[in-house]
PDB file of C-alpha atoms in Angstrom:
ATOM      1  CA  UNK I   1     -31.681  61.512  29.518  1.00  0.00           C
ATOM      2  CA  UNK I   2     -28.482  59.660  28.619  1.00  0.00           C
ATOM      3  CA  UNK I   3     -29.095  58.417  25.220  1.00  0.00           C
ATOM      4  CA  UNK I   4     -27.128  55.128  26.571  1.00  0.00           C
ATOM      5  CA  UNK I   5     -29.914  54.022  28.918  1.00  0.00           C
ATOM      6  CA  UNK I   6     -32.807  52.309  27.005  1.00  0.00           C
ATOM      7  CA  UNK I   7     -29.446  50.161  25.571  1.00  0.00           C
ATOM      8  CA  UNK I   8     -28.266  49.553  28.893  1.00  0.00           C
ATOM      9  CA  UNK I   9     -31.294  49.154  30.221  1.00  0.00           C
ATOM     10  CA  UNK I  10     -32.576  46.661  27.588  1.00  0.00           C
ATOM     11  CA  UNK I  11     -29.213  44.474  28.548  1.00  0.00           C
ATOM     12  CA  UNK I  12     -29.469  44.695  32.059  1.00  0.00           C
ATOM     13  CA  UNK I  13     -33.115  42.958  31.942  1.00  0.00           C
ATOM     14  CA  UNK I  14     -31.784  40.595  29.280  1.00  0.00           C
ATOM     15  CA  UNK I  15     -28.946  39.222  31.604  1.00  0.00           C
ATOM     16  CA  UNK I  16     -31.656  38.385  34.242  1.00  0.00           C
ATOM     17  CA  UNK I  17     -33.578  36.093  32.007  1.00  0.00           C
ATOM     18  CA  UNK I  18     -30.752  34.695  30.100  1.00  0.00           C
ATOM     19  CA  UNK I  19     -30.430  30.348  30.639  1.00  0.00           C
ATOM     20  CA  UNK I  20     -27.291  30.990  32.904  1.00  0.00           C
ATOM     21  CA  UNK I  21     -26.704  33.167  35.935  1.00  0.00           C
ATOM     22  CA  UNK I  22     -24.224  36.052  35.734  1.00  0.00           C
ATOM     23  CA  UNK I  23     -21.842  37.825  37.813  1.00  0.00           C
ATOM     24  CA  UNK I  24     -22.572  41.356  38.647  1.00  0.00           C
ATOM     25  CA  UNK I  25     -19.276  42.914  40.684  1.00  0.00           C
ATOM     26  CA  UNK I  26     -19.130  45.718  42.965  1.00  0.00           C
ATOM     27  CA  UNK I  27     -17.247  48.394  42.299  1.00  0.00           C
ATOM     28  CA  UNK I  28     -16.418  51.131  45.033  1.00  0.00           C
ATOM     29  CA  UNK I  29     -15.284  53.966  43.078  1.00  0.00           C
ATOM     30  CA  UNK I  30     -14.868  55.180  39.311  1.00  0.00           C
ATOM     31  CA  UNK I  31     -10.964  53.422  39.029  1.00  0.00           C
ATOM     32  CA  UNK I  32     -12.548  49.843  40.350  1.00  0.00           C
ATOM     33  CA  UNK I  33     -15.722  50.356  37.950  1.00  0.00           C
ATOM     34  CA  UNK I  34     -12.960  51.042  34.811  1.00  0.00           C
ATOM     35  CA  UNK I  35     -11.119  48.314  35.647  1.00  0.00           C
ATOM     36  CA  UNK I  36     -13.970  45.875  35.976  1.00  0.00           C
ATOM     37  CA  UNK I  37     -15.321  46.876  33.104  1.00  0.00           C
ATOM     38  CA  UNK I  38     -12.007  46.405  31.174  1.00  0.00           C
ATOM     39  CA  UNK I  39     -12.369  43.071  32.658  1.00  0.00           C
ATOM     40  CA  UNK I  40     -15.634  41.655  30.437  1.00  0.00           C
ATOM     41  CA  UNK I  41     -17.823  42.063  33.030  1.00  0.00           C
ATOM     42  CA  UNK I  42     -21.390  42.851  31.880  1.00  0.00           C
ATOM     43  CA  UNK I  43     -23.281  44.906  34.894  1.00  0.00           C
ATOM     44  CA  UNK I  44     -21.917  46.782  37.359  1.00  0.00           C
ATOM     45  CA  UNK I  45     -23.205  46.977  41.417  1.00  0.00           C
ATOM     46  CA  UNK I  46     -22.584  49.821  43.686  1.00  0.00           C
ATOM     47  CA  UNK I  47     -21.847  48.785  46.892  1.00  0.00           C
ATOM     48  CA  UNK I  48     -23.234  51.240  49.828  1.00  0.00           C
ATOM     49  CA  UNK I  49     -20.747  49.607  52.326  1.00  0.00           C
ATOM     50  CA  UNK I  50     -17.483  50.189  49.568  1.00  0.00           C
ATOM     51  CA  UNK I  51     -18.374  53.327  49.205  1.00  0.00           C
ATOM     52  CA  UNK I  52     -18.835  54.696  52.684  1.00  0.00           C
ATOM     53  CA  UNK I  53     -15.502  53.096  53.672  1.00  0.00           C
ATOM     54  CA  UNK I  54     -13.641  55.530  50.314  1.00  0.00           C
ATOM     55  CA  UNK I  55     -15.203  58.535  52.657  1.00  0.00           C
ATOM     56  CA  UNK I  56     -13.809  57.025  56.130  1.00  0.00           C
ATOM     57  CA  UNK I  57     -17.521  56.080  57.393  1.00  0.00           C
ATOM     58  CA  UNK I  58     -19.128  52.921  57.887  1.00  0.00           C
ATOM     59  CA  UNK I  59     -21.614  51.523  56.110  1.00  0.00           C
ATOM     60  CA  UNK I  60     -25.269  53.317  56.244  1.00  0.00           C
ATOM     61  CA  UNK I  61     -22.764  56.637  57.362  1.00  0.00           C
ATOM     62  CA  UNK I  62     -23.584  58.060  53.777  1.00  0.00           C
ATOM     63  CA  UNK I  63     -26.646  60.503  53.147  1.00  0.00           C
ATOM     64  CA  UNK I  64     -28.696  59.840  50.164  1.00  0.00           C
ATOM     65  CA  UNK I  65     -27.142  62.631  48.294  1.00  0.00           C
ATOM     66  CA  UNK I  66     -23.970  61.970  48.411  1.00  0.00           C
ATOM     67  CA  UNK I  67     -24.835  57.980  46.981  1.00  0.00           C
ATOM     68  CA  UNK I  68     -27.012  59.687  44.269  1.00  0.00           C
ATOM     69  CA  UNK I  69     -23.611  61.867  43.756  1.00  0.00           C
ATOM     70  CA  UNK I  70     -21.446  57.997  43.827  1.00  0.00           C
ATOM     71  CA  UNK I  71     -23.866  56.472  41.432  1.00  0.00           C
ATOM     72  CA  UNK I  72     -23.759  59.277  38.880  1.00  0.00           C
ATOM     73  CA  UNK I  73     -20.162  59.452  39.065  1.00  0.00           C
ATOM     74  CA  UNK I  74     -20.156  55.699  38.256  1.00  0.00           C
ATOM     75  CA  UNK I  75     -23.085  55.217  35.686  1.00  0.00           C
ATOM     76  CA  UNK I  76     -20.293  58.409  33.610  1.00  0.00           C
ATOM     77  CA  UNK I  77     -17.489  56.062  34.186  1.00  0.00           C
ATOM     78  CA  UNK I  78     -18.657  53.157  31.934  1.00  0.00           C
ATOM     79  CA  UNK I  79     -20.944  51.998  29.336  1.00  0.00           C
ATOM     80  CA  UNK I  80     -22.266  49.430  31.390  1.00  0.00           C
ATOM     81  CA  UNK I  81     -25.850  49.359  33.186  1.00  0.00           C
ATOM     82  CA  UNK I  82     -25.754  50.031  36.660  1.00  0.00           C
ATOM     83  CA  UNK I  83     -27.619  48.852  39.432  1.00  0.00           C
ATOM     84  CA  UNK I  84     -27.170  51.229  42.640  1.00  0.00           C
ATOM     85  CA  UNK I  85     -27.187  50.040  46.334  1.00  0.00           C
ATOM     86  CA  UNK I  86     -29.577  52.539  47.825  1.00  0.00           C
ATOM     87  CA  UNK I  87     -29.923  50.863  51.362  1.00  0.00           C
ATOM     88  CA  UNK I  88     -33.379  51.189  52.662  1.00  0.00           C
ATOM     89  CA  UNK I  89     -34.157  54.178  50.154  1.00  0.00           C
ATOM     90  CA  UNK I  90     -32.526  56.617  52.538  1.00  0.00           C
ATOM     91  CA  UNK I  91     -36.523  57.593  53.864  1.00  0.00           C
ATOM     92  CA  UNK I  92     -39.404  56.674  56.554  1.00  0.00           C
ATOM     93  CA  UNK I  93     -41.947  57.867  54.516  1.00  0.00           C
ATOM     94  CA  UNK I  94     -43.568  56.483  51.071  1.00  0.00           C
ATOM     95  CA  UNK I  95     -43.355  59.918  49.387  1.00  0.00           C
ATOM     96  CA  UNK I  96     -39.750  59.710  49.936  1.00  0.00           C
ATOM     97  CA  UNK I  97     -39.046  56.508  49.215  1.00  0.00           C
ATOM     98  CA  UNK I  98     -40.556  57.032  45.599  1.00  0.00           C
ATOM     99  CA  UNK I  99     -38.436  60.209  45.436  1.00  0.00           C
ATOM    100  CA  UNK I 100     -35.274  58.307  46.022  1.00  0.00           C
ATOM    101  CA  UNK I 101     -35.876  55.938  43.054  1.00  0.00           C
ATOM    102  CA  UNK I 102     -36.922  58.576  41.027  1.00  0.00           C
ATOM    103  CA  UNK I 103     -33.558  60.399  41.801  1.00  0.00           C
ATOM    104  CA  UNK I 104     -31.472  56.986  41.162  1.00  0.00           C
ATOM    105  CA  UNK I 105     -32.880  56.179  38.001  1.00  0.00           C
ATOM    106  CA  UNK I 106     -31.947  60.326  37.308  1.00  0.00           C
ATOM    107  CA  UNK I 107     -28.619  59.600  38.303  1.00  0.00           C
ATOM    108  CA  UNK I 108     -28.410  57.092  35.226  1.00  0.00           C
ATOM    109  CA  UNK I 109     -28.793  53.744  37.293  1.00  0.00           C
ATOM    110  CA  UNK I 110     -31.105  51.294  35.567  1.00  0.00           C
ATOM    111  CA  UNK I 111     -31.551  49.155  38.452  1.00  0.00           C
ATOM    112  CA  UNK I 112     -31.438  49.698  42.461  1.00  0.00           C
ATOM    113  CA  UNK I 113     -31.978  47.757  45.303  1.00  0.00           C
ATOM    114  CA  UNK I 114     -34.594  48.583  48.363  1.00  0.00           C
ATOM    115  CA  UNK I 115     -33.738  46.696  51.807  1.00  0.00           C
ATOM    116  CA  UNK I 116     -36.688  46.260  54.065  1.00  0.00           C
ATOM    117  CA  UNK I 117     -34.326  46.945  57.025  1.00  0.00           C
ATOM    118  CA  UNK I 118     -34.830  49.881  59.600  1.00  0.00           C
ATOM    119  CA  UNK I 119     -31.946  50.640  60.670  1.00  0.00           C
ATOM    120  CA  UNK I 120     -32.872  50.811  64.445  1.00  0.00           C
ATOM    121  CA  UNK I 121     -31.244  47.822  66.401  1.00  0.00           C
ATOM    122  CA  UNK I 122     -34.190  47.517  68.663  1.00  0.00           C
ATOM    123  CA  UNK I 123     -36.560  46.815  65.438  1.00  0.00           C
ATOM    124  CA  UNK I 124     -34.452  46.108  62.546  1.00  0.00           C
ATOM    125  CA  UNK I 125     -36.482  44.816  60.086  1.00  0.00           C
ATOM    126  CA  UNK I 126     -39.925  46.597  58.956  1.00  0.00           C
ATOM    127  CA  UNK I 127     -43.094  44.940  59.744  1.00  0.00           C
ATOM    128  CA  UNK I 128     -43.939  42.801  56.758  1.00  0.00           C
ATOM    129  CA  UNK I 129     -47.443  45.306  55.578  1.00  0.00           C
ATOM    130  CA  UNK I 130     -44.634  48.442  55.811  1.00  0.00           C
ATOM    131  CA  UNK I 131     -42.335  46.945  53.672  1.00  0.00           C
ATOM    132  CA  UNK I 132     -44.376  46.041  51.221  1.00  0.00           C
ATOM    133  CA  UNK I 133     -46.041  49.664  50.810  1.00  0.00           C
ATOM    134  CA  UNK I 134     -42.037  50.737  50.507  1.00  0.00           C
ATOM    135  CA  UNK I 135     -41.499  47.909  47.913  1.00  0.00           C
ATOM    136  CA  UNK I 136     -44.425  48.964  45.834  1.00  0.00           C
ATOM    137  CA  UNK I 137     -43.644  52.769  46.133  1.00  0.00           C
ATOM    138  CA  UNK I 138     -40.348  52.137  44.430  1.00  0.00           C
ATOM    139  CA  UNK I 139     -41.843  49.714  41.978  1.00  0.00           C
ATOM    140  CA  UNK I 140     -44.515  52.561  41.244  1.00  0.00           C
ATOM    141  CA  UNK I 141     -41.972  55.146  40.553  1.00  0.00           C
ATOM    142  CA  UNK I 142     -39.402  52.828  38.294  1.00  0.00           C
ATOM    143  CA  UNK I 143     -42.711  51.725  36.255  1.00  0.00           C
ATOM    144  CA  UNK I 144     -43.345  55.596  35.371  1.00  0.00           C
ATOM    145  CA  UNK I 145     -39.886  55.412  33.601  1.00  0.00           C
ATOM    146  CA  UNK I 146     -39.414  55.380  29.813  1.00  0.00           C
ATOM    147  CA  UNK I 147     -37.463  52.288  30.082  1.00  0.00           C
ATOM    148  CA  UNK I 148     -37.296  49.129  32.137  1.00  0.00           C
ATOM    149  CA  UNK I 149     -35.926  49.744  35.247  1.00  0.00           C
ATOM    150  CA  UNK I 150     -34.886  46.155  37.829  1.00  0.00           C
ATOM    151  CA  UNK I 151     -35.510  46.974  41.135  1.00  0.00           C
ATOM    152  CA  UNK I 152     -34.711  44.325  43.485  1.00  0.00           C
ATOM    153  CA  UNK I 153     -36.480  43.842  47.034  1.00  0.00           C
ATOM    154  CA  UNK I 154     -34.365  42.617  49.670  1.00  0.00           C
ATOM    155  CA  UNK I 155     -35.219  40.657  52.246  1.00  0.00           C
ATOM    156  CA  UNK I 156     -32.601  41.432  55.053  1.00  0.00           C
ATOM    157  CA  UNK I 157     -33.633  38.726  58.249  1.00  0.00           C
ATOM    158  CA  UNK I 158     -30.481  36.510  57.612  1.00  0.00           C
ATOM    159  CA  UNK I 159     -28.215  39.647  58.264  1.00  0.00           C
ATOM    160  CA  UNK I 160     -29.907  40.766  61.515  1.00  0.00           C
ATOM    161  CA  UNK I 161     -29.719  37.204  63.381  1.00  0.00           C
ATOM    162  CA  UNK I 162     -33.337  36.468  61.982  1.00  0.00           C
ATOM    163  CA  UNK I 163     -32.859  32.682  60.770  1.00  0.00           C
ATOM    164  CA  UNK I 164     -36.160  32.040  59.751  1.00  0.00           C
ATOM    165  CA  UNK I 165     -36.398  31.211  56.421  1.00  0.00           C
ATOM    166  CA  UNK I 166     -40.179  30.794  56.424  1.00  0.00           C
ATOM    167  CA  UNK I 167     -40.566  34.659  56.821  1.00  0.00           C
ATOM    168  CA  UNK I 168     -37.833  35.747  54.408  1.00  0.00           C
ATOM    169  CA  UNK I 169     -39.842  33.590  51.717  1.00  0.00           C
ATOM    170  CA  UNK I 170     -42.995  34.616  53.009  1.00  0.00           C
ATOM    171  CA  UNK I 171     -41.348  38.574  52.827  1.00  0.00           C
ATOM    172  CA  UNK I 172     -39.809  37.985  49.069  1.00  0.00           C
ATOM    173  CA  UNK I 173     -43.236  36.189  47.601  1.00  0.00           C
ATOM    174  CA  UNK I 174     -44.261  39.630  49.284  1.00  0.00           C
ATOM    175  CA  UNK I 175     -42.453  41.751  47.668  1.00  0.00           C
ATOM    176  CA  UNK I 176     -42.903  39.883  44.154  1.00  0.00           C
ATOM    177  CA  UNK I 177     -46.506  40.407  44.462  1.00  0.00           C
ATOM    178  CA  UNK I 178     -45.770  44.000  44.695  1.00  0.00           C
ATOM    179  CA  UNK I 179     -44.089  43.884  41.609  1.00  0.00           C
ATOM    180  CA  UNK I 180     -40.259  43.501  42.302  1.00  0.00           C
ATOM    181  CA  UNK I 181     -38.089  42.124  39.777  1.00  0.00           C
ATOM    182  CA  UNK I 182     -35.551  41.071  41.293  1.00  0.00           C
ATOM    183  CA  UNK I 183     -35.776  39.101  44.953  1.00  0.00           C
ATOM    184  CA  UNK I 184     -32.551  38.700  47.017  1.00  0.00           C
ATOM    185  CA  UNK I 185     -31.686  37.787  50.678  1.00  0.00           C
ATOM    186  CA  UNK I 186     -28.089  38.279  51.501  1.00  0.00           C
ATOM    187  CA  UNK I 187     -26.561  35.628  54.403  1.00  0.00           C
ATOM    188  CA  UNK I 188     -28.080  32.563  52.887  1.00  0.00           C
ATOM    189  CA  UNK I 189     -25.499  29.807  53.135  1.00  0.00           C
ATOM    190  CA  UNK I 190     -26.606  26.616  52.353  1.00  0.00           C
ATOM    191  CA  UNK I 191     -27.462  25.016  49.158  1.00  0.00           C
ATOM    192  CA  UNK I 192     -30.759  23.725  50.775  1.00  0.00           C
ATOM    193  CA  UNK I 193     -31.590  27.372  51.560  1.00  0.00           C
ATOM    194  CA  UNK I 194     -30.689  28.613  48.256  1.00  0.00           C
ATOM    195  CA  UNK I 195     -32.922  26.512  46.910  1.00  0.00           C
ATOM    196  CA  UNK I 196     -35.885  26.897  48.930  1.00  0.00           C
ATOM    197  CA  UNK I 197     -35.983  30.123  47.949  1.00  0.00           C
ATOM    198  CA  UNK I 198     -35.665  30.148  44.258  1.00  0.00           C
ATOM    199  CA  UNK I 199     -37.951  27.583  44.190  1.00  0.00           C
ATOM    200  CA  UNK I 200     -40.530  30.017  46.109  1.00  0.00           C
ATOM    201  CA  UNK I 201     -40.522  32.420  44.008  1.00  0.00           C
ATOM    202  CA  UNK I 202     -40.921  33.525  39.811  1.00  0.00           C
ATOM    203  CA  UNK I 203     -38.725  36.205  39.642  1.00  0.00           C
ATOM    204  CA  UNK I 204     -34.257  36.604  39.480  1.00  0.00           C
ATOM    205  CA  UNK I 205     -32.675  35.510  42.481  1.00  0.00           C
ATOM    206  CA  UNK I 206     -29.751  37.116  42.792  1.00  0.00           C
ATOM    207  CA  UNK I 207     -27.478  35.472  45.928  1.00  0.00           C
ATOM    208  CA  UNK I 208     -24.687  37.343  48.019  1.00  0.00           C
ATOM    209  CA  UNK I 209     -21.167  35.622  47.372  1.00  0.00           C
ATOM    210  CA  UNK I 210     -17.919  36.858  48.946  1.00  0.00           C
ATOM    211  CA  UNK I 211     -18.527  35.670  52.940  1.00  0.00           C
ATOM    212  CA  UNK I 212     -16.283  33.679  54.467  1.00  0.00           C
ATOM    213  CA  UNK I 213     -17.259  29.403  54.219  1.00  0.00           C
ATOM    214  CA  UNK I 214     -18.919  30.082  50.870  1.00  0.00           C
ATOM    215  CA  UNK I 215     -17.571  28.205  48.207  1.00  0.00           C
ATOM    216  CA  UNK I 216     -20.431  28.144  45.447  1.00  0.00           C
ATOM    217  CA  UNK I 217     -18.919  28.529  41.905  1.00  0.00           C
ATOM    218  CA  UNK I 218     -20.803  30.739  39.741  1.00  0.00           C
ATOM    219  CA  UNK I 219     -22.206  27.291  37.510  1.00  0.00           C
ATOM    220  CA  UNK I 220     -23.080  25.517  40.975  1.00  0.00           C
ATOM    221  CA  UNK I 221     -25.082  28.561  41.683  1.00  0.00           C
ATOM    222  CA  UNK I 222     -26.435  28.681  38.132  1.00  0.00           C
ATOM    223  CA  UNK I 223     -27.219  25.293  38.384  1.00  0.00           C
ATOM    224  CA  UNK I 224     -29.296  25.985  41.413  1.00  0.00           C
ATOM    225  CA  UNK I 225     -31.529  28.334  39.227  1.00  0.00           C
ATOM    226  CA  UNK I 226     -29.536  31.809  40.941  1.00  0.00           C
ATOM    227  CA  UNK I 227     -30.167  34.180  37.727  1.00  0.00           C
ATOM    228  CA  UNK I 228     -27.553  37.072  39.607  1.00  0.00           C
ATOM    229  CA  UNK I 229     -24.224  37.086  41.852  1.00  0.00           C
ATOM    230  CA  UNK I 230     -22.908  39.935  43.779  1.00  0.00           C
ATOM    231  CA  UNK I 231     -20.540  40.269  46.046  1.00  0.00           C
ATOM    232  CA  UNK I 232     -21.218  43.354  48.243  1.00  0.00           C
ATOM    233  CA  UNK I 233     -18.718  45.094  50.023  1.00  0.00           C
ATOM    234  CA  UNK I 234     -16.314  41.886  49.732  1.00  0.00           C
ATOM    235  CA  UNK I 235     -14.089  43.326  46.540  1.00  0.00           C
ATOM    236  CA  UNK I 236     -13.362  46.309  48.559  1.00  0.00           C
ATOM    237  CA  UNK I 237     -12.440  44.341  51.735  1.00  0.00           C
ATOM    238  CA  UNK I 238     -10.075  42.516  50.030  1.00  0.00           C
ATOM    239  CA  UNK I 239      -8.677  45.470  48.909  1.00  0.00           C
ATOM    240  CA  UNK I 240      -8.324  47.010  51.843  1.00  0.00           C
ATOM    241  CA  UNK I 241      -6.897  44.160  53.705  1.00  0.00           C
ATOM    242  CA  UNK I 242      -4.081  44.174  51.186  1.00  0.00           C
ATOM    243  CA  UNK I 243      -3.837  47.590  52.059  1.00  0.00           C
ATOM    244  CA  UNK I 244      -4.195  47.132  56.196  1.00  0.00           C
ATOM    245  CA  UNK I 245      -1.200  44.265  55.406  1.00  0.00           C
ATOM    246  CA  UNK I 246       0.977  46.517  54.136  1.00  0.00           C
ATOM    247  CA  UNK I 247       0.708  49.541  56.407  1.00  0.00           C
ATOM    248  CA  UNK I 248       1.349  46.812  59.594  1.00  0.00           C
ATOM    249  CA  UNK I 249       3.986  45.757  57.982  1.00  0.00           C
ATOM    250  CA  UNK I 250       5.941  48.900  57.720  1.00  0.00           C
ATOM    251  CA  UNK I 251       4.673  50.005  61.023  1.00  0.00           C
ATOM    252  CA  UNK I 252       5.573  46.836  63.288  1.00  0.00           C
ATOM    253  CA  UNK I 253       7.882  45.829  61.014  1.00  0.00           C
ATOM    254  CA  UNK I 254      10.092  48.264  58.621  1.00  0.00           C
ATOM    255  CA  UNK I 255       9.984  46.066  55.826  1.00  0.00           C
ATOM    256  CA  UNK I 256       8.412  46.598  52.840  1.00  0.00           C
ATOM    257  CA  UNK I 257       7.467  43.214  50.766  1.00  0.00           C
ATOM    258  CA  UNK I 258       4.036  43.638  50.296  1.00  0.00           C
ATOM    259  CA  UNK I 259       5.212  45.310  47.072  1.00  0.00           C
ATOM    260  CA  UNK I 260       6.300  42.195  45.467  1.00  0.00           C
ATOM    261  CA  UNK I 261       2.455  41.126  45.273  1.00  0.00           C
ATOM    262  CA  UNK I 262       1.278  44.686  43.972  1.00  0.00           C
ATOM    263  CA  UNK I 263       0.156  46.213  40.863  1.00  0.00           C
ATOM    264  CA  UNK I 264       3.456  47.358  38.890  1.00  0.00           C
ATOM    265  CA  UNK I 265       3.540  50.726  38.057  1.00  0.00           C
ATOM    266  CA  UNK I 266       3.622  49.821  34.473  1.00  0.00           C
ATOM    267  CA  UNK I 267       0.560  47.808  34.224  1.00  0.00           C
ATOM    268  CA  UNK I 268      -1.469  50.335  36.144  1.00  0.00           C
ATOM    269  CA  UNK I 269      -0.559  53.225  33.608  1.00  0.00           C
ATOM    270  CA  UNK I 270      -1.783  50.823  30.917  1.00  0.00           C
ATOM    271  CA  UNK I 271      -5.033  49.871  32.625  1.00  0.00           C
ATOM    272  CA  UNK I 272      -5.681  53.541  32.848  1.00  0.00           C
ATOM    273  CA  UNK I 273      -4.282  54.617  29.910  1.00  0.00           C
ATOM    274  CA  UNK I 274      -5.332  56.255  26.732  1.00  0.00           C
ATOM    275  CA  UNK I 275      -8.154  53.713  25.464  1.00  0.00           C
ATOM    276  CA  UNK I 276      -8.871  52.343  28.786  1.00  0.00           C
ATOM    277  CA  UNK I 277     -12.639  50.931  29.723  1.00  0.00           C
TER     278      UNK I 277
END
């Protein structure tokens, strides 16, 4: 076991139960984590979504091993914890599901997430008894560890067209009772829904930032009782676009200004330098 993790771990719970909420970023490979890292950040987030696009897939296009491969990779990168995006536990069955967790926390993660999506667009979202045996599967393995380990339950209606807020409260008080630590349903937009659900529920709320219309500051959020921010795949879409900018430039265009706004060569060397994060 890295000797690292009961300190990382031990500051990864602490941030979630600290007065004010944090920021936890999400890097998409080991130069992003450095440089985030370099940048004060605290906790890192893998971002399944990020990832996949590094390998030319779309998101959920990555098998299990190759994320347990990403989030080792990252957790050696930095001294920070690490909380891994591990979609829907990459399994149908409970055995499996605990076996994923198991291998995440192996990988040197001292969080994860669990989604309680299926992944079939004719039935995307597991029936509410189901999820919960997956939540508590996860929560049975991490609890087995030598060390606190967050898992977070998500509750994924708002991103499938499922606007009810009533059941995604309903599925996170759920999911608490099953022993999450962590509650979080990405695509809430409103302050009024924000609220509702924190004040549902005893446990972190950590809310998805980074979509287009939201404008929440990390102390209106805090303010709102939000104990965690992440941003998703939204870091590595911005980087991207920079990138998609600057290729249609030079291909409709022959030009070449998009290097004006980039990285000098300079400051890149000393970002990754000897003594780097």
């Amino acid at each position: 076991m890295d000797p690292l993790l009961p300190q990382k771990s031990h500051l990864f719970h602490t941030l979630h139960h600290a007065p004010r909420a944090f920021i936890i970023p999400n890097p998409w490979d080991i130069g992003t984590a450095k440089l985030l890292a370099g940048m004060g950040f605290q906790a890192l987030a893998t971002t399944s979504a990020g990832y996949a696009y590094t390998r030319g897939l779309s998101d959920y296009q990555v098998t299990r091993d190759q994320m347990l491969a990403h989030v080792k990779e990252l957790t050696a990168a930095t001294d920070l914890p690490i909380s891994a995006d591990m979609e829907s536990g990459y399994a149908d069955t409970l055995e499996e599901v605990a076996e994923t967790y198991r291998l995440t926390a192996q990988a040197g993660a001292v969080g994860a997430s669990i989604e309680d999506a299926t992944g079939r667009p004719d039935d995307p979202i597991y029936e509410l008894a189901k999820a919960v045996d997956r939540v508590t599967a996860a929560v049975e393995t991490v609890r087995a560890l030598p060390y606190p380990f967050m898992l977070t339950a998500r509750a994924e209606n708002h991103l499938h067209g499922r606007t009810d807020l009533k059941d995604t409260i309903r599925r996170l008080q759920a999911y608490q009772e099953a022993g999450a630590d962590v509650l979080y349903a990405p695509g809430l937009r409103t302050r009024e829904d924000i609220l509702a659900v924190v004040r549902s529920v005893d446990r972190p709320v950590n809310v998805l930032m980074g979509s287009p219309g939201m404008h929440f500051t990390l102390d209106e959020l805090s303010d709102m009782g939000v104990k965690r921010i992440s941003v998703g795949s939204a870091l590595s879409r911005a980087a991207f676009g920079a990138f998609l900018h600057a290729g249609r430039e030079m291909a409709e265009h022959g030009t070449f200004t998009f290097s004006e706004e980039a990285v000098s060569y300079a400051d890149m060397a000393r970002l990754f330098g000897p003594g780097s994060p």
